[in-house]
Amino acid sequence: MRTVEVFAQFFSPLTEALTDLRQLEVLLSDLGVDVELTEAHAEVVEGLLPLAFQLRQLTQQAEAMIADPEVQGEMDEGDVIDLVASVLDTVAALATTPTSSLQSLPGVLTDSQTWVRIARELPGYLLLTWLDNCLPLVPAVMGLGAAVVETPRPGGGAPRRVIAWDNLIALLRDPPAQIADTWNWGGDAFDADGFLKAVGLVVSAFGGAPRFVGPPAVLTDALGDRASPGAARVLDARLVTGGMAGQVGSVNLSGVGALSLMFTGVARPGADGVAGLAVMPVVAGAFTARSEIFDDVDLSLSATGAAAGGVGAALYPAGPEMILGQGAAEVSASLRLSSTPDTPWVLIGSETASHLRLERFAAAVSFVSDPPEVSVDLDLADALTLRIAAGRTPMA
């Protein structure tokens, strides 16, 4: 990507705001300033930020270069750098705007301190917006060290995301220390849930689809004496999913499976409080086979299972510890015989006289491994019908 394209994308929120009144309101709201603007107000803002023509020229050249990479354009890299410097100087100058220039603006825009804050926050807003759109992994990693934080809007609604520059400098200087300080890792109140949320954003930036779930029993068992009652949530970072469907002879087959990395808070062996973070692989799957063994009689086998552990890691402030040879698995299966015949089966009597007939039935044998249990179910609800024939007027 060429320099002109990079800076055209970088300044695009400001370019749109200076050419569209509603977009200007959106930009100001994202900077924590909620106001309603009219065309008269837009003219005042244009006087404070006389950049619309130059920024539009930058955007048009970038669009032309994207459409035809051979296009050279009127602006070379030196011109682009000069324009960038001019824009940033103009934004910085907002901090010294005289109050007399603001009297015709609405609400807090008449306060020069509002423009001091706009001048301070606008470059960071443009940078964060560009990173979100072009390099989403960067702000996700920044969030691990609170270099990107949420702050409430004055009028309520969804919080704003801003760059915390002091935290960013600390993160660049010493990433482990800043991440540990952010989540009190190594302290008495490690914020495992907050850290897992930040890790989930990193997984999303990599293209994953993380989700939060309650601790699966198979994972708790695999953690053994490191499992913590205080770990209420598990981040399921699903790595691989797959499915199959087909037919072998008269048997219809289907199945799904998934491989996940699961993250959760863990204790020190034998303790209860959350002191670190565990990372462990978990495999889960489900399988179904179904066949019609006689007319109107189906036999189906279904099974689900999950396994965790074997190898994993517990991450503590002092360093990682491997979790080896510790695993757990759980399985459930069910064999089901069922039928809903087109013509009910007469059990006692005959069709033309009084009789007892079976409209449908289902029977199943089920097994679960934790705790081990076998059960047999016979489902005859609403399945039996007694028909009594009296003379020529049968009653059902």
Short mmCIF file of C-alpha atoms in Angstrom, two decimals:
data_model
loop_
_atom_site.label_atom_id
_atom_site.label_comp_id
_atom_site.label_asym_id
_atom_site.label_seq_id
_atom_site.Cartn_x
_atom_site.Cartn_y
_atom_site.Cartn_z
CA MET A 1 0.00 0.00 0.00
CA ARG A 2 1.45 3.37 -1.03
CA THR A 3 1.86 6.34 1.28
CA VAL A 4 -1.00 8.29 -0.24
CA GLU A 5 -3.38 5.35 0.26
CA VAL A 6 -2.31 4.87 3.90
CA PHE A 7 -2.91 8.49 4.84
CA ALA A 8 -6.14 8.71 2.83
CA GLN A 9 -7.49 5.85 4.95
CA PHE A 10 -6.02 7.35 8.12
CA PHE A 11 -7.78 10.69 7.62
CA SER A 12 -11.01 9.27 6.10
CA PRO A 13 -13.17 9.87 9.24
CA LEU A 14 -12.08 13.54 9.27
CA THR A 15 -12.52 13.85 5.49
CA GLU A 16 -16.09 12.55 5.72
CA ALA A 17 -16.85 14.74 8.75
CA LEU A 18 -15.78 17.92 6.93
CA THR A 19 -18.02 17.15 3.95
CA ASP A 20 -21.09 15.72 5.73
CA LEU A 21 -22.82 17.38 8.71
CA ARG A 22 -24.16 14.11 10.13
CA GLN A 23 -20.72 12.50 9.92
CA LEU A 24 -19.31 15.51 11.77
CA GLU A 25 -21.81 14.88 14.58
CA VAL A 26 -20.73 11.22 14.67
CA LEU A 27 -17.05 12.14 14.87
CA LEU A 28 -17.67 14.64 17.67
CA SER A 29 -19.77 12.05 19.53
CA ASP A 30 -16.93 9.56 19.23
CA LEU A 31 -14.75 12.22 20.85
CA GLY A 32 -17.24 12.58 23.72
CA VAL A 33 -19.03 15.69 22.42
CA ASP A 34 -22.75 15.19 21.73
CA VAL A 35 -24.26 18.17 19.88
CA GLU A 36 -26.72 18.86 17.07
CA LEU A 37 -25.31 20.94 14.22
CA THR A 38 -26.80 23.09 11.47
CA GLU A 39 -25.27 24.36 8.26
CA ALA A 40 -24.37 27.61 10.03
CA HIS A 41 -22.39 25.62 12.61
CA ALA A 42 -20.63 23.68 9.85
CA GLU A 43 -19.33 26.95 8.41
CA VAL A 44 -17.73 27.84 11.75
CA VAL A 45 -16.11 24.41 12.02
CA GLU A 46 -14.83 24.75 8.47
CA GLY A 47 -13.16 27.98 9.53
CA LEU A 48 -11.45 26.14 12.40
CA LEU A 49 -10.47 23.17 10.20
CA PRO A 50 -10.00 24.50 6.62
CA LEU A 51 -8.87 21.10 5.35
CA ALA A 52 -11.79 19.73 3.36
CA PHE A 53 -10.33 20.49 -0.10
CA GLN A 54 -6.87 19.08 0.64
CA LEU A 55 -8.21 15.93 2.31
CA ARG A 56 -10.67 15.34 -0.53
CA GLN A 57 -7.79 15.71 -3.02
CA LEU A 58 -5.83 13.10 -1.06
CA THR A 59 -8.79 10.72 -1.09
CA GLN A 60 -9.43 11.14 -4.81
CA GLN A 61 -5.80 10.42 -5.65
CA ALA A 62 -5.83 7.29 -3.44
CA GLU A 63 -9.03 6.08 -5.12
CA ALA A 64 -7.49 6.62 -8.56
CA MET A 65 -4.36 4.68 -7.58
CA ILE A 66 -6.42 1.79 -6.24
CA ALA A 67 -8.44 1.66 -9.48
CA ASP A 68 -5.26 1.86 -11.64
CA PRO A 69 -1.92 1.10 -9.91
CA GLU A 70 -0.07 2.78 -12.82
CA VAL A 71 -1.58 6.18 -11.97
CA GLN A 72 1.06 8.54 -10.55
CA GLY A 73 -1.21 11.35 -9.43
CA GLU A 74 -0.46 15.03 -8.82
CA MET A 75 0.90 14.53 -5.28
CA ASP A 76 4.20 12.79 -4.67
CA GLU A 77 5.25 11.38 -1.29
CA GLY A 78 6.80 14.68 -0.26
CA ASP A 79 3.51 16.48 -0.94
CA VAL A 80 1.64 13.86 1.09
CA ILE A 81 3.99 14.24 4.07
CA ASP A 82 3.62 18.02 3.91
CA LEU A 83 -0.16 17.65 3.86
CA VAL A 84 -0.09 15.30 6.86
CA ALA A 85 2.04 17.76 8.80
CA SER A 86 -0.33 20.59 7.87
CA VAL A 87 -3.38 18.63 9.02
CA LEU A 88 -1.81 17.70 12.35
CA ASP A 89 -0.66 21.30 12.92
CA THR A 90 -4.18 22.54 12.21
CA VAL A 91 -5.66 19.99 14.63
CA ALA A 92 -3.13 20.97 17.32
CA ALA A 93 -4.04 24.64 16.81
CA LEU A 94 -7.60 23.89 17.95
CA ALA A 95 -6.25 23.91 21.52
CA THR A 96 -5.57 27.65 21.24
CA THR A 97 -8.85 28.64 19.59
CA PRO A 98 -10.05 31.96 21.06
CA THR A 99 -13.42 31.87 22.78
CA SER A 100 -14.65 34.70 20.55
CA SER A 101 -14.56 32.31 17.56
CA LEU A 102 -16.83 29.81 19.29
CA GLN A 103 -19.84 31.85 20.43
CA SER A 104 -22.13 30.81 17.57
CA LEU A 105 -21.58 27.07 18.19
CA PRO A 106 -24.01 24.91 20.22
CA GLY A 107 -23.57 23.44 23.71
CA VAL A 108 -20.11 22.64 25.01
CA LEU A 109 -18.51 23.67 21.71
CA THR A 110 -18.56 27.26 23.01
CA ASP A 111 -16.09 26.20 25.71
CA SER A 112 -12.45 26.50 24.62
CA GLN A 113 -11.54 23.58 26.91
CA THR A 114 -13.72 21.34 24.75
CA TRP A 115 -11.50 22.19 21.78
CA VAL A 116 -8.40 21.55 23.87
CA ARG A 117 -9.74 18.02 24.46
CA ILE A 118 -10.68 17.59 20.78
CA ALA A 119 -7.17 18.62 19.74
CA ARG A 120 -5.71 16.14 22.22
CA GLU A 121 -7.95 13.17 21.36
CA LEU A 122 -8.52 13.52 17.60
CA PRO A 123 -5.11 12.13 16.47
CA GLY A 124 -5.51 9.10 18.73
CA TYR A 125 -9.07 8.59 17.47
CA LEU A 126 -7.89 8.64 13.85
CA LEU A 127 -5.07 6.23 14.66
CA LEU A 128 -7.31 3.77 16.53
CA THR A 129 -9.97 3.86 13.79
CA TRP A 130 -7.30 3.17 11.15
CA LEU A 131 -5.85 0.30 13.18
CA ASP A 132 -9.31 -1.21 13.71
CA ASN A 133 -9.93 -1.17 9.97
CA CYS A 134 -6.48 -2.13 8.66
CA LEU A 135 -4.55 -3.88 11.45
CA PRO A 136 -7.14 -5.15 13.98
CA LEU A 137 -4.62 -7.38 15.73
CA VAL A 138 -2.67 -4.33 16.95
CA PRO A 139 -5.46 -2.71 19.05
CA ALA A 140 -6.44 -6.17 20.32
CA VAL A 141 -2.90 -6.72 21.64
CA MET A 142 -2.85 -3.16 22.99
CA GLY A 143 -5.95 -4.06 25.00
CA LEU A 144 -4.00 -6.73 26.88
CA GLY A 145 -2.04 -3.93 28.54
CA ALA A 146 -4.92 -1.41 28.83
CA ALA A 147 -3.40 0.71 26.05
CA VAL A 148 -6.91 0.73 24.55
CA VAL A 149 -9.62 1.35 27.15
CA GLU A 150 -13.34 2.05 27.24
CA THR A 151 -14.64 5.30 28.66
CA PRO A 152 -18.32 6.24 29.22
CA ARG A 153 -20.04 8.78 27.02
CA PRO A 154 -21.41 11.89 28.77
CA GLY A 155 -24.92 11.19 27.45
CA GLY A 156 -24.83 7.42 28.00
CA GLY A 157 -24.87 4.74 25.34
CA ALA A 158 -22.07 2.47 24.20
CA PRO A 159 -18.72 3.44 25.74
CA ARG A 160 -16.01 5.07 23.64
CA ARG A 161 -12.70 3.32 22.97
CA VAL A 162 -9.63 5.50 23.37
CA ILE A 163 -5.88 5.06 23.38
CA ALA A 164 -4.36 5.40 26.85
CA TRP A 165 -0.98 6.81 25.87
CA ASP A 166 0.71 6.33 29.25
CA ASN A 167 -0.31 2.67 29.27
CA LEU A 168 0.85 2.28 25.67
CA ILE A 169 4.30 3.62 26.56
CA ALA A 170 4.47 1.26 29.56
CA LEU A 171 3.38 -1.67 27.38
CA LEU A 172 6.07 -0.93 24.80
CA ARG A 173 8.70 -0.53 27.51
CA ASP A 174 7.90 -3.73 29.47
CA PRO A 175 5.00 -5.80 28.07
CA PRO A 176 4.87 -8.52 30.80
CA ALA A 177 4.96 -6.01 33.64
CA GLN A 178 2.25 -3.79 32.12
CA ILE A 179 -0.04 -6.76 31.39
CA ALA A 180 0.47 -8.09 34.95
CA ASP A 181 -0.29 -4.66 36.48
CA THR A 182 -3.40 -4.23 34.32
CA TRP A 183 -5.06 -7.41 35.57
CA ASN A 184 -3.41 -7.64 39.01
CA TRP A 185 -1.72 -10.81 37.89
CA GLY A 186 0.26 -12.03 40.88
CA GLY A 187 -1.82 -9.99 43.31
CA ASP A 188 -4.63 -11.02 45.64
CA ALA A 189 -7.40 -10.27 43.14
CA PHE A 190 -6.34 -11.43 39.67
CA ASP A 191 -9.07 -10.31 37.22
CA ALA A 192 -9.16 -13.55 35.22
CA ASP A 193 -12.51 -12.76 33.56
CA GLY A 194 -11.32 -9.35 32.36
CA PHE A 195 -8.09 -10.83 31.04
CA LEU A 196 -9.99 -13.60 29.25
CA LYS A 197 -12.18 -10.98 27.56
CA ALA A 198 -9.03 -9.22 26.31
CA VAL A 199 -7.57 -12.54 25.11
CA GLY A 200 -10.84 -13.22 23.29
CA LEU A 201 -10.42 -9.98 21.31
CA VAL A 202 -6.96 -11.13 20.25
CA VAL A 203 -8.37 -14.49 19.12
CA SER A 204 -11.09 -12.66 17.14
CA ALA A 205 -8.46 -10.47 15.48
CA PHE A 206 -6.73 -13.65 14.31
CA GLY A 207 -9.99 -14.66 12.63
CA GLY A 208 -11.21 -17.01 15.35
CA ALA A 209 -14.69 -17.19 16.82
CA PRO A 210 -14.19 -17.27 20.60
CA ARG A 211 -17.08 -17.75 22.99
CA PHE A 212 -17.48 -17.77 26.74
CA VAL A 213 -18.92 -20.87 28.39
CA GLY A 214 -19.21 -22.31 31.85
CA PRO A 215 -16.37 -24.63 32.88
CA PRO A 216 -16.97 -28.01 31.18
CA ALA A 217 -16.69 -30.93 33.59
CA VAL A 218 -14.08 -32.57 31.38
CA LEU A 219 -11.85 -29.47 31.64
CA THR A 220 -12.28 -29.21 35.42
CA ASP A 221 -11.35 -32.88 35.78
CA ALA A 222 -8.28 -32.45 33.58
CA LEU A 223 -7.05 -29.51 35.66
CA GLY A 224 -7.12 -31.68 38.77
CA ASP A 225 -5.90 -29.89 41.90
CA ARG A 226 -5.35 -26.69 39.93
CA ALA A 227 -9.09 -26.23 39.28
CA SER A 228 -10.41 -23.12 41.02
CA PRO A 229 -14.00 -22.55 42.22
CA GLY A 230 -13.44 -18.87 41.46
CA ALA A 231 -13.05 -19.49 37.72
CA ALA A 232 -16.61 -18.84 36.57
CA ARG A 233 -15.97 -18.53 32.84
CA VAL A 234 -13.99 -20.34 30.19
CA LEU A 235 -12.85 -18.83 26.90
CA ASP A 236 -13.41 -21.39 24.14
CA ALA A 237 -11.10 -20.50 21.24
CA ARG A 238 -12.28 -22.94 18.62
CA LEU A 239 -9.44 -23.83 16.25
CA VAL A 240 -10.92 -26.45 13.92
CA THR A 241 -14.46 -27.60 13.25
CA GLY A 242 -15.68 -30.19 10.80
CA GLY A 243 -18.66 -32.27 9.86
CA MET A 244 -19.66 -35.22 7.73
CA ALA A 245 -22.83 -36.65 6.31
CA GLY A 246 -23.37 -39.62 4.06
CA GLN A 247 -24.88 -43.02 3.58
CA VAL A 248 -23.39 -46.50 3.79
CA GLY A 249 -25.84 -49.02 2.45
CA SER A 250 -29.13 -48.30 4.22
CA VAL A 251 -27.46 -46.47 7.10
CA ASN A 252 -27.53 -42.65 7.18
CA LEU A 253 -24.51 -41.19 8.96
CA SER A 254 -23.77 -37.68 10.26
CA GLY A 255 -21.26 -36.22 12.64
CA VAL A 256 -19.54 -33.04 13.81
CA GLY A 257 -16.29 -32.44 15.66
CA ALA A 258 -14.25 -29.57 17.04
CA LEU A 259 -10.80 -28.91 18.43
CA SER A 260 -10.57 -25.99 20.86
CA LEU A 261 -8.04 -24.29 23.05
CA MET A 262 -9.76 -23.42 26.31
CA PHE A 263 -8.53 -20.71 28.65
CA THR A 264 -9.62 -20.43 32.27
CA GLY A 265 -8.41 -19.20 35.61
CA VAL A 266 -6.50 -21.74 37.73
CA ALA A 267 -5.26 -21.98 41.28
CA ARG A 268 -1.96 -23.11 42.64
CA PRO A 269 -2.04 -26.88 43.27
CA GLY A 270 -4.09 -27.48 46.40
CA ALA A 271 -5.26 -23.85 46.75
CA ASP A 272 -8.60 -22.25 45.81
CA GLY A 273 -7.96 -18.67 44.66
CA VAL A 274 -7.38 -17.86 41.00
CA ALA A 275 -3.63 -17.28 40.62
CA GLY A 276 -3.00 -17.81 36.92
CA LEU A 277 -4.39 -18.90 33.60
CA ALA A 278 -4.61 -22.39 32.12
CA VAL A 279 -4.49 -23.20 28.41
CA MET A 280 -5.64 -26.69 27.47
CA PRO A 281 -6.81 -28.47 24.30
CA VAL A 282 -10.31 -29.94 24.26
CA VAL A 283 -11.73 -32.22 21.58
CA ALA A 284 -15.49 -32.72 21.29
CA GLY A 285 -17.73 -34.47 18.82
CA ALA A 286 -21.12 -35.97 18.10
CA PHE A 287 -22.17 -38.85 15.83
CA THR A 288 -25.48 -40.26 14.65
CA ALA A 289 -26.32 -43.37 12.60
CA ARG A 290 -29.86 -44.20 11.55
CA SER A 291 -31.38 -47.05 9.56
CA GLU A 292 -34.83 -48.46 8.81
CA ILE A 293 -34.42 -52.10 9.84
CA PHE A 294 -38.03 -53.15 9.08
CA ASP A 295 -40.96 -51.43 7.48
CA ASP A 296 -41.77 -48.39 9.65
CA VAL A 297 -39.18 -49.41 12.28
CA ASP A 298 -36.09 -47.21 12.77
CA LEU A 299 -32.93 -47.98 14.71
CA SER A 300 -30.62 -45.10 15.58
CA LEU A 301 -27.37 -44.79 17.46
CA SER A 302 -26.15 -41.43 18.74
CA ALA A 303 -23.05 -40.62 20.73
CA THR A 304 -21.31 -37.54 22.06
CA GLY A 305 -17.94 -37.22 23.69
CA ALA A 306 -15.28 -34.83 24.84
CA ALA A 307 -11.68 -35.18 25.99
CA ALA A 308 -9.36 -32.63 27.57
CA GLY A 309 -5.78 -32.48 28.70
CA GLY A 310 -2.90 -34.80 28.10
CA VAL A 311 -0.80 -31.68 27.67
CA GLY A 312 -1.50 -28.11 28.73
CA ALA A 313 0.04 -25.12 30.45
CA ALA A 314 -0.64 -23.12 33.58
CA LEU A 315 0.59 -19.55 33.23
CA TYR A 316 1.57 -17.95 36.55
CA PRO A 317 3.29 -14.60 37.18
CA ALA A 318 6.57 -16.40 37.92
CA GLY A 319 6.37 -18.28 34.62
CA PRO A 320 4.54 -21.15 32.88
CA GLU A 321 4.19 -24.65 34.28
CA MET A 322 3.37 -27.61 32.07
CA ILE A 323 0.36 -29.80 32.85
CA LEU A 324 1.39 -33.21 31.53
CA GLY A 325 -0.20 -36.63 31.65
CA GLN A 326 -3.36 -35.30 33.24
CA GLY A 327 -6.44 -35.84 31.11
CA ALA A 328 -10.14 -36.56 31.31
CA ALA A 329 -12.87 -37.75 28.99
CA GLU A 330 -16.63 -38.14 29.04
CA VAL A 331 -18.88 -40.10 26.71
CA SER A 332 -22.61 -40.57 26.32
CA ALA A 333 -24.42 -42.85 23.90
CA SER A 334 -27.96 -43.88 23.16
CA LEU A 335 -29.44 -46.75 21.11
CA ARG A 336 -33.05 -46.01 20.15
CA LEU A 337 -35.69 -48.17 18.47
CA SER A 338 -38.80 -46.33 17.28
CA SER A 339 -41.77 -46.66 14.99
CA THR A 340 -44.80 -44.69 13.87
CA PRO A 341 -46.46 -47.14 11.48
CA ASP A 342 -48.87 -46.01 8.79
CA THR A 343 -51.27 -48.68 10.02
CA PRO A 344 -51.35 -49.10 13.85
CA TRP A 345 -50.44 -52.52 15.21
CA VAL A 346 -53.34 -54.44 16.77
CA LEU A 347 -52.05 -56.08 19.96
CA ILE A 348 -55.29 -57.67 21.20
CA GLY A 349 -58.49 -58.32 19.22
CA SER A 350 -59.05 -57.59 15.56
CA GLU A 351 -59.33 -54.48 13.46
CA THR A 352 -63.06 -54.99 12.82
CA ALA A 353 -63.94 -55.66 16.47
CA SER A 354 -62.91 -54.44 19.89
CA HIS A 355 -59.16 -54.25 20.16
CA LEU A 356 -56.09 -52.67 21.75
CA ARG A 357 -53.75 -51.11 19.22
CA LEU A 358 -50.32 -49.50 19.33
CA GLU A 359 -50.09 -46.20 17.43
CA ARG A 360 -46.37 -45.60 18.03
CA PHE A 361 -43.56 -46.61 20.32
CA ALA A 362 -39.98 -45.76 21.22
CA ALA A 363 -37.46 -47.55 23.39
CA ALA A 364 -33.93 -46.49 24.21
CA VAL A 365 -30.90 -47.71 26.10
CA SER A 366 -28.59 -44.89 27.19
CA PHE A 367 -25.14 -44.74 28.75
CA VAL A 368 -23.21 -41.89 30.34
CA SER A 369 -19.67 -42.15 31.63
CA ASP A 370 -19.58 -39.50 34.37
CA PRO A 371 -20.86 -40.84 36.66
CA PRO A 372 -21.24 -44.26 34.97
CA GLU A 373 -24.91 -44.98 34.44
CA VAL A 374 -27.06 -47.11 32.16
CA SER A 375 -30.75 -46.35 31.72
CA VAL A 376 -33.61 -47.93 29.80
CA ASP A 377 -36.56 -45.84 28.64
CA LEU A 378 -39.82 -47.01 27.13
CA ASP A 379 -41.99 -44.27 25.68
CA LEU A 380 -45.64 -45.24 25.24
CA ALA A 381 -47.22 -41.87 26.01
CA ASP A 382 -50.34 -41.41 23.85
CA ALA A 383 -49.35 -44.60 22.04
CA LEU A 384 -52.07 -47.07 23.09
CA THR A 385 -55.68 -46.88 21.93
CA LEU A 386 -58.52 -49.09 23.20
CA ARG A 387 -61.39 -49.53 20.73
CA ILE A 388 -64.66 -51.07 21.96
CA ALA A 389 -67.17 -52.24 19.40
CA ALA A 390 -70.83 -52.56 20.48
CA GLY A 391 -73.15 -54.05 17.89
CA ARG A 392 -73.02 -52.09 14.70
CA THR A 393 -71.94 -48.84 16.39
CA PRO A 394 -68.25 -49.06 17.30
CA MET A 395 -66.91 -46.58 19.82
CA ALA A 396 -63.20 -45.59 19.97
#
